[in-house]
Amino acid sequence: MTTFDRATASDEGDLSPADLADVCEALIAAWHEDSVRSRQGAAEDSASDLATDSIRAAFPEHLPHNLEYAHGQMAGQMVDAIVLQLQSVVTLLRAEPMIPLGLWPLVRSEIEYAGRVAWLLEPFPGVDVGRLRVARGMLEHLAAIQRQRFTAGKWNKARAKQFKEKRDELLDRIRLLFDDVHLPLDKPEKIDEWRIGDQTMLPLGRSVSLFLEHLSDGAALYDIFSDNSHPSVISLAFQSSLTDVDGVTSTTYPAIPRVVNFQVRLGCLTAYKSAQMVLGYSGFPDDSLKRWAATAPPRWFGSPTL
């Protein structure tokens, strides 16, 4: 099999797995400290508050219960999922021995969730933000149900029927609120063509790109994490070492400090930026997150390198 020399780079200044775990846990604690303010409701004149008023004005009749809050709640749930993934990163960092191979798909998942947050909460110009927020929230909700229905149809017909009923109920609500909808249901790939009003469903890759605009030189980051998450003999060759003992060749995957620091840095920055999006949208202070950023490695906030 082809072998590769790893690109040379200094590990000077990189943190140990234990120290990286401490940094991650401090960020998780900061999110919980700042997000507890959500129990008070969105701040007056925040983007969330203005969107709520706009939604109620846009749909004075037939407004489903709590629809004005749905998109923000979805984004908050996505950040909670990101934080849970980061907690899983901590678990791998504290394992003995520390095996970095599992960090790639965890951080990749974080970035994917963050893409949906960026799309749901993307700033809108103008005053008619209510219809736009509702359309995106309903596209996100409907797409999730439709994918579940397609999957259940392959293994549990009764379960698929339940999802179909939920999907059809949501379709009725959508068509009650919007006259202009394009929602072909025959194939899962058609989801990327969906449109409610003038809002078109944003595919996963494009939503990831939308989020990565918030990071310095983030264009290739998702590709790097995808390449190392999907089955690839080249990726494994880059990360592995071969040892010959009594004629038997064994493969090991050592924890390379600069690689582990790169992985964890992106995991933390993804959680940090997406958390700021949710807090900022509702007008909540992010004091704890900013204190975390002030104590994180300074070079984490420059251009990422591997």
PDB file of C-alpha atoms in Angstrom:
ATOM      1  CA  MET A   1       0.000   0.000   0.000  1.00  0.00           C
ATOM      2  CA  THR A   2       1.145   3.532  -0.690  1.00  0.00           C
ATOM      3  CA  THR A   3       2.677   5.335   2.284  1.00  0.00           C
ATOM      4  CA  PHE A   4       3.142   9.057   2.769  1.00  0.00           C
ATOM      5  CA  ASP A   5       5.425  11.264   4.769  1.00  0.00           C
ATOM      6  CA  ARG A   6       3.454  13.587   6.955  1.00  0.00           C
ATOM      7  CA  ALA A   7       3.797  17.285   6.189  1.00  0.00           C
ATOM      8  CA  THR A   8       6.380  18.754   8.512  1.00  0.00           C
ATOM      9  CA  ALA A   9       5.159  21.332  10.993  1.00  0.00           C
ATOM     10  CA  SER A  10       6.201  22.321  14.465  1.00  0.00           C
ATOM     11  CA  ASP A  11       4.150  21.155  17.429  1.00  0.00           C
ATOM     12  CA  GLU A  12       5.558  23.998  19.503  1.00  0.00           C
ATOM     13  CA  GLY A  13       2.829  25.748  21.459  1.00  0.00           C
ATOM     14  CA  ASP A  14       0.273  22.983  20.996  1.00  0.00           C
ATOM     15  CA  LEU A  15      -1.711  21.882  24.019  1.00  0.00           C
ATOM     16  CA  SER A  16      -1.812  18.363  25.408  1.00  0.00           C
ATOM     17  CA  PRO A  17      -5.051  16.348  25.065  1.00  0.00           C
ATOM     18  CA  ALA A  18      -5.780  16.899  28.764  1.00  0.00           C
ATOM     19  CA  ASP A  19      -5.308  20.654  28.435  1.00  0.00           C
ATOM     20  CA  LEU A  20      -7.475  20.712  25.298  1.00  0.00           C
ATOM     21  CA  ALA A  21     -10.197  18.854  27.200  1.00  0.00           C
ATOM     22  CA  ASP A  22     -10.068  21.551  29.876  1.00  0.00           C
ATOM     23  CA  VAL A  23     -10.487  24.255  27.224  1.00  0.00           C
ATOM     24  CA  CYS A  24     -13.491  22.442  25.736  1.00  0.00           C
ATOM     25  CA  GLU A  25     -15.142  21.985  29.127  1.00  0.00           C
ATOM     26  CA  ALA A  26     -14.646  25.660  29.930  1.00  0.00           C
ATOM     27  CA  LEU A  27     -16.429  26.557  26.678  1.00  0.00           C
ATOM     28  CA  ILE A  28     -19.288  24.172  27.428  1.00  0.00           C
ATOM     29  CA  ALA A  29     -19.689  25.757  30.870  1.00  0.00           C
ATOM     30  CA  ALA A  30     -19.650  29.251  29.319  1.00  0.00           C
ATOM     31  CA  TRP A  31     -22.474  28.295  26.938  1.00  0.00           C
ATOM     32  CA  HIS A  32     -24.596  27.004  29.798  1.00  0.00           C
ATOM     33  CA  GLU A  33     -23.944  30.159  31.819  1.00  0.00           C
ATOM     34  CA  ASP A  34     -24.918  32.505  28.994  1.00  0.00           C
ATOM     35  CA  SER A  35     -27.816  30.475  27.589  1.00  0.00           C
ATOM     36  CA  VAL A  36     -29.628  30.315  30.936  1.00  0.00           C
ATOM     37  CA  ARG A  37     -30.816  33.857  30.181  1.00  0.00           C
ATOM     38  CA  SER A  38     -33.183  32.407  27.578  1.00  0.00           C
ATOM     39  CA  ARG A  39     -35.705  31.729  30.333  1.00  0.00           C
ATOM     40  CA  GLN A  40     -36.374  35.488  30.364  1.00  0.00           C
ATOM     41  CA  GLY A  41     -37.418  35.629  26.717  1.00  0.00           C
ATOM     42  CA  ALA A  42     -35.787  37.624  23.928  1.00  0.00           C
ATOM     43  CA  ALA A  43     -34.570  41.127  24.706  1.00  0.00           C
ATOM     44  CA  GLU A  44     -36.637  44.066  23.522  1.00  0.00           C
ATOM     45  CA  ASP A  45     -35.735  45.232  20.010  1.00  0.00           C
ATOM     46  CA  SER A  46     -33.508  42.211  19.432  1.00  0.00           C
ATOM     47  CA  ALA A  47     -33.653  40.485  16.042  1.00  0.00           C
ATOM     48  CA  SER A  48     -35.790  37.781  17.636  1.00  0.00           C
ATOM     49  CA  ASP A  49     -38.172  40.298  19.159  1.00  0.00           C
ATOM     50  CA  LEU A  50     -38.577  42.174  15.879  1.00  0.00           C
ATOM     51  CA  ALA A  51     -39.115  38.922  13.968  1.00  0.00           C
ATOM     52  CA  THR A  52     -41.800  37.858  16.448  1.00  0.00           C
ATOM     53  CA  ASP A  53     -43.722  41.084  15.880  1.00  0.00           C
ATOM     54  CA  SER A  54     -43.268  40.788  12.118  1.00  0.00           C
ATOM     55  CA  ILE A  55     -44.541  37.182  12.090  1.00  0.00           C
ATOM     56  CA  ARG A  56     -47.642  38.084  14.058  1.00  0.00           C
ATOM     57  CA  ALA A  57     -48.306  40.997  11.704  1.00  0.00           C
ATOM     58  CA  ALA A  58     -47.740  38.877   8.588  1.00  0.00           C
ATOM     59  CA  PHE A  59     -50.118  36.143   9.727  1.00  0.00           C
ATOM     60  CA  PRO A  60     -52.862  37.799  11.757  1.00  0.00           C
ATOM     61  CA  GLU A  61     -55.046  34.744  11.173  1.00  0.00           C
ATOM     62  CA  HIS A  62     -54.318  31.020  11.183  1.00  0.00           C
ATOM     63  CA  LEU A  63     -51.041  31.477  13.102  1.00  0.00           C
ATOM     64  CA  PRO A  64     -50.137  28.075  14.593  1.00  0.00           C
ATOM     65  CA  HIS A  65     -49.287  28.056  18.288  1.00  0.00           C
ATOM     66  CA  ASN A  66     -45.724  29.291  18.951  1.00  0.00           C
ATOM     67  CA  LEU A  67     -44.861  29.457  15.245  1.00  0.00           C
ATOM     68  CA  GLU A  68     -43.199  32.836  15.804  1.00  0.00           C
ATOM     69  CA  TYR A  69     -40.622  31.162  18.053  1.00  0.00           C
ATOM     70  CA  ALA A  70     -40.030  27.966  16.072  1.00  0.00           C
ATOM     71  CA  HIS A  71     -37.002  29.019  13.996  1.00  0.00           C
ATOM     72  CA  GLY A  72     -35.168  30.374  17.053  1.00  0.00           C
ATOM     73  CA  GLN A  73     -35.934  27.259  19.081  1.00  0.00           C
ATOM     74  CA  MET A  74     -34.624  25.092  16.241  1.00  0.00           C
ATOM     75  CA  ALA A  75     -31.379  27.071  16.142  1.00  0.00           C
ATOM     76  CA  GLY A  76     -30.999  26.746  19.914  1.00  0.00           C
ATOM     77  CA  GLN A  77     -31.504  22.985  19.707  1.00  0.00           C
ATOM     78  CA  MET A  78     -28.836  22.815  17.007  1.00  0.00           C
ATOM     79  CA  VAL A  79     -26.344  24.594  19.275  1.00  0.00           C
ATOM     80  CA  ASP A  80     -27.211  22.231  22.122  1.00  0.00           C
ATOM     81  CA  ALA A  81     -26.386  19.346  19.759  1.00  0.00           C
ATOM     82  CA  ILE A  82     -23.075  21.005  18.842  1.00  0.00           C
ATOM     83  CA  VAL A  83     -22.194  21.297  22.528  1.00  0.00           C
ATOM     84  CA  LEU A  84     -23.025  17.619  23.069  1.00  0.00           C
ATOM     85  CA  GLN A  85     -20.690  16.719  20.212  1.00  0.00           C
ATOM     86  CA  LEU A  86     -18.003  18.850  21.835  1.00  0.00           C
ATOM     87  CA  GLN A  87     -18.556  16.947  25.074  1.00  0.00           C
ATOM     88  CA  SER A  88     -17.931  13.766  23.092  1.00  0.00           C
ATOM     89  CA  VAL A  89     -14.678  15.314  21.887  1.00  0.00           C
ATOM     90  CA  VAL A  90     -13.719  15.740  25.543  1.00  0.00           C
ATOM     91  CA  THR A  91     -14.376  12.043  26.141  1.00  0.00           C
ATOM     92  CA  LEU A  92     -11.982  11.063  23.347  1.00  0.00           C
ATOM     93  CA  LEU A  93      -9.362  13.541  24.532  1.00  0.00           C
ATOM     94  CA  ARG A  94      -9.376  12.046  28.029  1.00  0.00           C
ATOM     95  CA  ALA A  95      -9.238   8.442  26.818  1.00  0.00           C
ATOM     96  CA  GLU A  96      -6.086   6.403  27.395  1.00  0.00           C
ATOM     97  CA  PRO A  97      -4.602   6.096  24.910  1.00  0.00           C
ATOM     98  CA  MET A  98      -6.012   9.126  23.147  1.00  0.00           C
ATOM     99  CA  ILE A  99      -7.125   8.094  19.618  1.00  0.00           C
ATOM    100  CA  PRO A 100      -7.650  11.136  17.359  1.00  0.00           C
ATOM    101  CA  LEU A 101      -9.342   9.328  14.458  1.00  0.00           C
ATOM    102  CA  GLY A 102     -12.790   9.752  16.029  1.00  0.00           C
ATOM    103  CA  LEU A 103     -12.465  13.526  16.334  1.00  0.00           C
ATOM    104  CA  TRP A 104     -12.910  14.112  12.594  1.00  0.00           C
ATOM    105  CA  PRO A 105     -16.572  13.006  12.301  1.00  0.00           C
ATOM    106  CA  LEU A 106     -17.538  14.672  15.593  1.00  0.00           C
ATOM    107  CA  VAL A 107     -16.260  18.089  14.534  1.00  0.00           C
ATOM    108  CA  ARG A 108     -17.623  17.586  11.021  1.00  0.00           C
ATOM    109  CA  SER A 109     -21.052  17.035  12.569  1.00  0.00           C
ATOM    110  CA  GLU A 110     -20.643  20.233  14.588  1.00  0.00           C
ATOM    111  CA  ILE A 111     -19.954  22.204  11.423  1.00  0.00           C
ATOM    112  CA  GLU A 112     -23.027  20.726   9.727  1.00  0.00           C
ATOM    113  CA  TYR A 113     -25.287  21.702  12.629  1.00  0.00           C
ATOM    114  CA  ALA A 114     -23.723  25.165  12.656  1.00  0.00           C
ATOM    115  CA  GLY A 115     -24.601  25.553   8.981  1.00  0.00           C
ATOM    116  CA  ARG A 116     -28.288  25.127   9.801  1.00  0.00           C
ATOM    117  CA  VAL A 117     -27.991  27.689  12.607  1.00  0.00           C
ATOM    118  CA  ALA A 118     -26.395  30.175  10.219  1.00  0.00           C
ATOM    119  CA  TRP A 119     -29.195  29.645   7.705  1.00  0.00           C
ATOM    120  CA  LEU A 120     -32.071  29.858  10.180  1.00  0.00           C
ATOM    121  CA  LEU A 121     -30.728  33.037  11.779  1.00  0.00           C
ATOM    122  CA  GLU A 122     -29.136  34.729   8.776  1.00  0.00           C
ATOM    123  CA  PRO A 123     -29.738  38.492   9.044  1.00  0.00           C
ATOM    124  CA  PHE A 124     -32.427  39.819   6.715  1.00  0.00           C
ATOM    125  CA  PRO A 125     -32.625  43.351   5.368  1.00  0.00           C
ATOM    126  CA  GLY A 126     -35.966  45.118   5.208  1.00  0.00           C
ATOM    127  CA  VAL A 127     -39.056  44.899   7.356  1.00  0.00           C
ATOM    128  CA  ASP A 128     -40.880  41.796   6.074  1.00  0.00           C
ATOM    129  CA  VAL A 129     -38.666  39.400   8.020  1.00  0.00           C
ATOM    130  CA  GLY A 130     -41.571  37.479   9.533  1.00  0.00           C
ATOM    131  CA  ARG A 131     -42.573  35.610   6.381  1.00  0.00           C
ATOM    132  CA  LEU A 132     -38.939  34.812   5.613  1.00  0.00           C
ATOM    133  CA  ARG A 133     -38.268  33.390   9.091  1.00  0.00           C
ATOM    134  CA  VAL A 134     -41.417  31.280   9.010  1.00  0.00           C
ATOM    135  CA  ALA A 135     -40.633  29.965   5.526  1.00  0.00           C
ATOM    136  CA  ARG A 136     -37.128  28.869   6.496  1.00  0.00           C
ATOM    137  CA  GLY A 137     -38.296  27.314   9.738  1.00  0.00           C
ATOM    138  CA  MET A 138     -41.006  25.368   7.947  1.00  0.00           C
ATOM    139  CA  LEU A 139     -38.607  24.206   5.250  1.00  0.00           C
ATOM    140  CA  GLU A 140     -36.241  22.938   7.939  1.00  0.00           C
ATOM    141  CA  HIS A 141     -39.041  21.185   9.834  1.00  0.00           C
ATOM    142  CA  LEU A 142     -40.624  19.649   6.735  1.00  0.00           C
ATOM    143  CA  ALA A 143     -37.287  18.431   5.363  1.00  0.00           C
ATOM    144  CA  ALA A 144     -36.516  16.665   8.647  1.00  0.00           C
ATOM    145  CA  ILE A 145     -39.860  14.874   8.651  1.00  0.00           C
ATOM    146  CA  GLN A 146     -39.605  13.937   4.968  1.00  0.00           C
ATOM    147  CA  ARG A 147     -36.146  12.405   5.390  1.00  0.00           C
ATOM    148  CA  GLN A 148     -37.372  10.406   8.367  1.00  0.00           C
ATOM    149  CA  ARG A 149     -40.319   9.160   6.303  1.00  0.00           C
ATOM    150  CA  PHE A 150     -38.081   8.009   3.451  1.00  0.00           C
ATOM    151  CA  THR A 151     -35.747   6.198   5.850  1.00  0.00           C
ATOM    152  CA  ALA A 152     -38.557   4.561   7.829  1.00  0.00           C
ATOM    153  CA  GLY A 153     -40.073   3.365   4.571  1.00  0.00           C
ATOM    154  CA  LYS A 154     -37.059   1.082   4.124  1.00  0.00           C
ATOM    155  CA  TRP A 155     -37.432  -0.737   7.436  1.00  0.00           C
ATOM    156  CA  ASN A 156     -40.731   0.035   9.199  1.00  0.00           C
ATOM    157  CA  LYS A 157     -43.843   0.729   7.129  1.00  0.00           C
ATOM    158  CA  ALA A 158     -45.967   1.607  10.176  1.00  0.00           C
ATOM    159  CA  ARG A 159     -43.370   4.131  11.287  1.00  0.00           C
ATOM    160  CA  ALA A 160     -43.226   5.588   7.773  1.00  0.00           C
ATOM    161  CA  LYS A 161     -47.000   6.028   7.850  1.00  0.00           C
ATOM    162  CA  GLN A 162     -46.745   8.001  11.099  1.00  0.00           C
ATOM    163  CA  PHE A 163     -44.168  10.326   9.580  1.00  0.00           C
ATOM    164  CA  LYS A 164     -46.303  10.731   6.479  1.00  0.00           C
ATOM    165  CA  GLU A 165     -49.245  11.817   8.639  1.00  0.00           C
ATOM    166  CA  LYS A 166     -47.061  14.358  10.451  1.00  0.00           C
ATOM    167  CA  ARG A 167     -45.695  15.576   7.126  1.00  0.00           C
ATOM    168  CA  ASP A 168     -49.145  16.027   5.645  1.00  0.00           C
ATOM    169  CA  GLU A 169     -50.329  17.938   8.718  1.00  0.00           C
ATOM    170  CA  LEU A 170     -47.394  20.305   8.331  1.00  0.00           C
ATOM    171  CA  LEU A 171     -48.042  20.647   4.598  1.00  0.00           C
ATOM    172  CA  ASP A 172     -51.605  21.729   5.369  1.00  0.00           C
ATOM    173  CA  ARG A 173     -50.313  24.421   7.735  1.00  0.00           C
ATOM    174  CA  ILE A 174     -47.785  25.618   5.167  1.00  0.00           C
ATOM    175  CA  ARG A 175     -50.399  25.905   2.424  1.00  0.00           C
ATOM    176  CA  LEU A 176     -52.710  27.744   4.796  1.00  0.00           C
ATOM    177  CA  LEU A 177     -50.028  30.398   5.328  1.00  0.00           C
ATOM    178  CA  PHE A 178     -48.400  30.544   1.879  1.00  0.00           C
ATOM    179  CA  ASP A 179     -49.970  30.541  -1.574  1.00  0.00           C
ATOM    180  CA  ASP A 180     -46.704  30.039  -3.451  1.00  0.00           C
ATOM    181  CA  VAL A 181     -45.120  26.691  -2.574  1.00  0.00           C
ATOM    182  CA  HIS A 182     -43.088  24.154  -4.556  1.00  0.00           C
ATOM    183  CA  LEU A 183     -42.620  20.982  -2.517  1.00  0.00           C
ATOM    184  CA  PRO A 184     -42.189  17.856  -4.692  1.00  0.00           C
ATOM    185  CA  LEU A 185     -42.358  14.782  -2.455  1.00  0.00           C
ATOM    186  CA  ASP A 186     -41.519  11.841  -4.703  1.00  0.00           C
ATOM    187  CA  LYS A 187     -37.738  11.636  -4.169  1.00  0.00           C
ATOM    188  CA  PRO A 188     -35.477  12.685  -1.279  1.00  0.00           C
ATOM    189  CA  GLU A 189     -33.119  14.548  -3.602  1.00  0.00           C
ATOM    190  CA  LYS A 190     -36.023  16.821  -4.568  1.00  0.00           C
ATOM    191  CA  ILE A 191     -35.807  18.394  -1.096  1.00  0.00           C
ATOM    192  CA  ASP A 192     -33.043  20.672  -2.369  1.00  0.00           C
ATOM    193  CA  GLU A 193     -35.565  22.119  -4.857  1.00  0.00           C
ATOM    194  CA  TRP A 194     -38.183  22.984  -2.256  1.00  0.00           C
ATOM    195  CA  ARG A 195     -39.474  26.516  -2.062  1.00  0.00           C
ATOM    196  CA  ILE A 196     -41.913  28.287   0.246  1.00  0.00           C
ATOM    197  CA  GLY A 197     -42.685  31.821  -0.886  1.00  0.00           C
ATOM    198  CA  ASP A 198     -39.387  33.233  -2.096  1.00  0.00           C
ATOM    199  CA  GLN A 199     -37.297  31.077   0.247  1.00  0.00           C
ATOM    200  CA  THR A 200     -35.585  28.032  -1.250  1.00  0.00           C
ATOM    201  CA  MET A 201     -34.273  25.143   0.827  1.00  0.00           C
ATOM    202  CA  LEU A 202     -30.541  25.501   1.388  1.00  0.00           C
ATOM    203  CA  PRO A 203     -28.638  22.197   0.874  1.00  0.00           C
ATOM    204  CA  LEU A 204     -26.224  21.003   3.537  1.00  0.00           C
ATOM    205  CA  GLY A 205     -23.038  22.009   1.729  1.00  0.00           C
ATOM    206  CA  ARG A 206     -24.222  25.536   1.050  1.00  0.00           C
ATOM    207  CA  SER A 207     -25.377  26.040   4.630  1.00  0.00           C
ATOM    208  CA  VAL A 208     -21.951  24.863   5.824  1.00  0.00           C
ATOM    209  CA  SER A 209     -20.335  27.433   3.525  1.00  0.00           C
ATOM    210  CA  LEU A 210     -22.640  30.091   4.977  1.00  0.00           C
ATOM    211  CA  PHE A 211     -21.394  29.293   8.474  1.00  0.00           C
ATOM    212  CA  LEU A 212     -17.739  29.071   7.491  1.00  0.00           C
ATOM    213  CA  GLU A 213     -17.889  32.654   6.257  1.00  0.00           C
ATOM    214  CA  HIS A 214     -17.734  33.532   9.963  1.00  0.00           C
ATOM    215  CA  LEU A 215     -14.317  31.856  10.330  1.00  0.00           C
ATOM    216  CA  SER A 216     -10.978  33.092   9.003  1.00  0.00           C
ATOM    217  CA  ASP A 217     -10.042  31.289   5.774  1.00  0.00           C
ATOM    218  CA  GLY A 218     -12.729  28.695   6.367  1.00  0.00           C
ATOM    219  CA  ALA A 219     -13.303  27.702   2.744  1.00  0.00           C
ATOM    220  CA  ALA A 220     -11.550  24.305   2.814  1.00  0.00           C
ATOM    221  CA  LEU A 221     -12.207  23.347   6.427  1.00  0.00           C
ATOM    222  CA  TYR A 222     -15.322  21.277   5.816  1.00  0.00           C
ATOM    223  CA  ASP A 223     -13.606  19.422   2.992  1.00  0.00           C
ATOM    224  CA  ILE A 224     -10.695  18.559   5.276  1.00  0.00           C
ATOM    225  CA  PHE A 225     -13.014  17.147   7.928  1.00  0.00           C
ATOM    226  CA  SER A 226     -15.076  15.307   5.310  1.00  0.00           C
ATOM    227  CA  ASP A 227     -11.997  13.753   3.698  1.00  0.00           C
ATOM    228  CA  ASN A 228     -10.878  12.467   7.081  1.00  0.00           C
ATOM    229  CA  SER A 229     -14.346  11.307   8.176  1.00  0.00           C
ATOM    230  CA  HIS A 230     -15.231   9.256   5.100  1.00  0.00           C
ATOM    231  CA  PRO A 231     -13.520   5.919   4.348  1.00  0.00           C
ATOM    232  CA  SER A 232     -10.215   6.754   2.677  1.00  0.00           C
ATOM    233  CA  VAL A 233      -7.047   4.685   2.529  1.00  0.00           C
ATOM    234  CA  ILE A 234      -5.099   7.877   1.821  1.00  0.00           C
ATOM    235  CA  SER A 235      -6.422   9.576   4.950  1.00  0.00           C
ATOM    236  CA  LEU A 236      -5.579   6.494   7.011  1.00  0.00           C
ATOM    237  CA  ALA A 237      -2.094   6.340   5.509  1.00  0.00           C
ATOM    238  CA  PHE A 238      -1.419   9.957   6.454  1.00  0.00           C
ATOM    239  CA  GLN A 239      -2.461   9.363  10.060  1.00  0.00           C
ATOM    240  CA  SER A 240      -1.018   5.925  10.734  1.00  0.00           C
ATOM    241  CA  SER A 241       2.354   4.438  11.593  1.00  0.00           C
ATOM    242  CA  LEU A 242       3.528   0.931  10.744  1.00  0.00           C
ATOM    243  CA  THR A 243       5.433  -1.200  13.243  1.00  0.00           C
ATOM    244  CA  ASP A 244       7.118  -4.520  12.436  1.00  0.00           C
ATOM    245  CA  VAL A 245       7.396  -6.929  15.360  1.00  0.00           C
ATOM    246  CA  ASP A 246       8.763 -10.429  14.638  1.00  0.00           C
ATOM    247  CA  GLY A 247       7.689 -10.169  11.035  1.00  0.00           C
ATOM    248  CA  VAL A 248       4.169  -9.020  11.825  1.00  0.00           C
ATOM    249  CA  THR A 249       3.216  -5.539  10.673  1.00  0.00           C
ATOM    250  CA  SER A 250       0.858  -3.585  12.927  1.00  0.00           C
ATOM    251  CA  THR A 251      -0.824  -0.249  12.258  1.00  0.00           C
ATOM    252  CA  THR A 252      -1.193   2.383  14.956  1.00  0.00           C
ATOM    253  CA  TYR A 253      -2.749   5.837  14.919  1.00  0.00           C
ATOM    254  CA  PRO A 254      -0.651   8.134  17.094  1.00  0.00           C
ATOM    255  CA  ALA A 255      -2.015  11.384  18.466  1.00  0.00           C
ATOM    256  CA  ILE A 256      -0.053  14.028  16.549  1.00  0.00           C
ATOM    257  CA  PRO A 257      -0.196  17.206  18.649  1.00  0.00           C
ATOM    258  CA  ARG A 258      -0.636  19.698  15.806  1.00  0.00           C
ATOM    259  CA  VAL A 259      -3.401  17.568  14.235  1.00  0.00           C
ATOM    260  CA  VAL A 260      -5.271  17.115  17.505  1.00  0.00           C
ATOM    261  CA  ASN A 261      -4.988  20.840  18.204  1.00  0.00           C
ATOM    262  CA  PHE A 262      -6.323  21.594  14.724  1.00  0.00           C
ATOM    263  CA  GLN A 263      -9.299  19.281  15.254  1.00  0.00           C
ATOM    264  CA  VAL A 264     -10.184  20.631  18.697  1.00  0.00           C
ATOM    265  CA  ARG A 265      -9.653  24.235  17.651  1.00  0.00           C
ATOM    266  CA  LEU A 266     -12.297  23.872  14.937  1.00  0.00           C
ATOM    267  CA  GLY A 267     -14.617  22.046  17.294  1.00  0.00           C
ATOM    268  CA  CYS A 268     -14.385  24.843  19.835  1.00  0.00           C
ATOM    269  CA  LEU A 269     -14.652  27.692  17.335  1.00  0.00           C
ATOM    270  CA  THR A 270     -17.689  26.093  15.735  1.00  0.00           C
ATOM    271  CA  ALA A 271     -19.425  25.849  19.108  1.00  0.00           C
ATOM    272  CA  TYR A 272     -18.317  29.360  20.052  1.00  0.00           C
ATOM    273  CA  LYS A 273     -19.472  31.090  16.852  1.00  0.00           C
ATOM    274  CA  SER A 274     -22.796  29.261  16.619  1.00  0.00           C
ATOM    275  CA  ALA A 275     -23.514  29.962  20.290  1.00  0.00           C
ATOM    276  CA  GLN A 276     -22.851  33.649  19.664  1.00  0.00           C
ATOM    277  CA  MET A 277     -25.307  33.592  16.749  1.00  0.00           C
ATOM    278  CA  VAL A 278     -28.115  32.266  18.937  1.00  0.00           C
ATOM    279  CA  LEU A 279     -27.375  34.590  21.857  1.00  0.00           C
ATOM    280  CA  GLY A 280     -26.961  37.604  19.589  1.00  0.00           C
ATOM    281  CA  TYR A 281     -30.210  36.879  17.759  1.00  0.00           C
ATOM    282  CA  SER A 282     -32.142  37.001  21.030  1.00  0.00           C
ATOM    283  CA  GLY A 283     -30.195  39.963  22.369  1.00  0.00           C
ATOM    284  CA  PHE A 284     -28.586  38.052  25.234  1.00  0.00           C
ATOM    285  CA  PRO A 285     -25.136  39.018  26.571  1.00  0.00           C
ATOM    286  CA  ASP A 286     -22.324  36.574  25.836  1.00  0.00           C
ATOM    287  CA  ASP A 287     -20.052  37.596  28.710  1.00  0.00           C
ATOM    288  CA  SER A 288     -19.055  34.041  29.648  1.00  0.00           C
ATOM    289  CA  LEU A 289     -18.255  33.145  26.046  1.00  0.00           C
ATOM    290  CA  LYS A 290     -16.092  36.247  25.703  1.00  0.00           C
ATOM    291  CA  ARG A 291     -14.225  35.376  28.914  1.00  0.00           C
ATOM    292  CA  TRP A 292     -13.610  31.917  27.470  1.00  0.00           C
ATOM    293  CA  ALA A 293     -12.264  33.444  24.247  1.00  0.00           C
ATOM    294  CA  ALA A 294      -9.920  35.669  26.244  1.00  0.00           C
ATOM    295  CA  THR A 295      -8.342  32.608  27.878  1.00  0.00           C
ATOM    296  CA  ALA A 296      -8.268  30.333  24.800  1.00  0.00           C
ATOM    297  CA  PRO A 297      -4.999  29.996  22.846  1.00  0.00           C
ATOM    298  CA  PRO A 298      -4.619  33.347  21.001  1.00  0.00           C
ATOM    299  CA  ARG A 299      -3.563  31.727  17.734  1.00  0.00           C
ATOM    300  CA  TRP A 300      -6.887  29.888  17.583  1.00  0.00           C
ATOM    301  CA  PHE A 301      -8.479  33.083  16.303  1.00  0.00           C
ATOM    302  CA  GLY A 302      -6.143  33.469  13.316  1.00  0.00           C
ATOM    303  CA  SER A 303      -6.113  31.491  10.076  1.00  0.00           C
ATOM    304  CA  PRO A 304      -6.284  27.720  10.677  1.00  0.00           C
ATOM    305  CA  THR A 305      -3.410  25.550   9.531  1.00  0.00           C
ATOM    306  CA  LEU A 306      -2.800  21.833   9.543  1.00  0.00           C
TER     307      LEU A 306
END
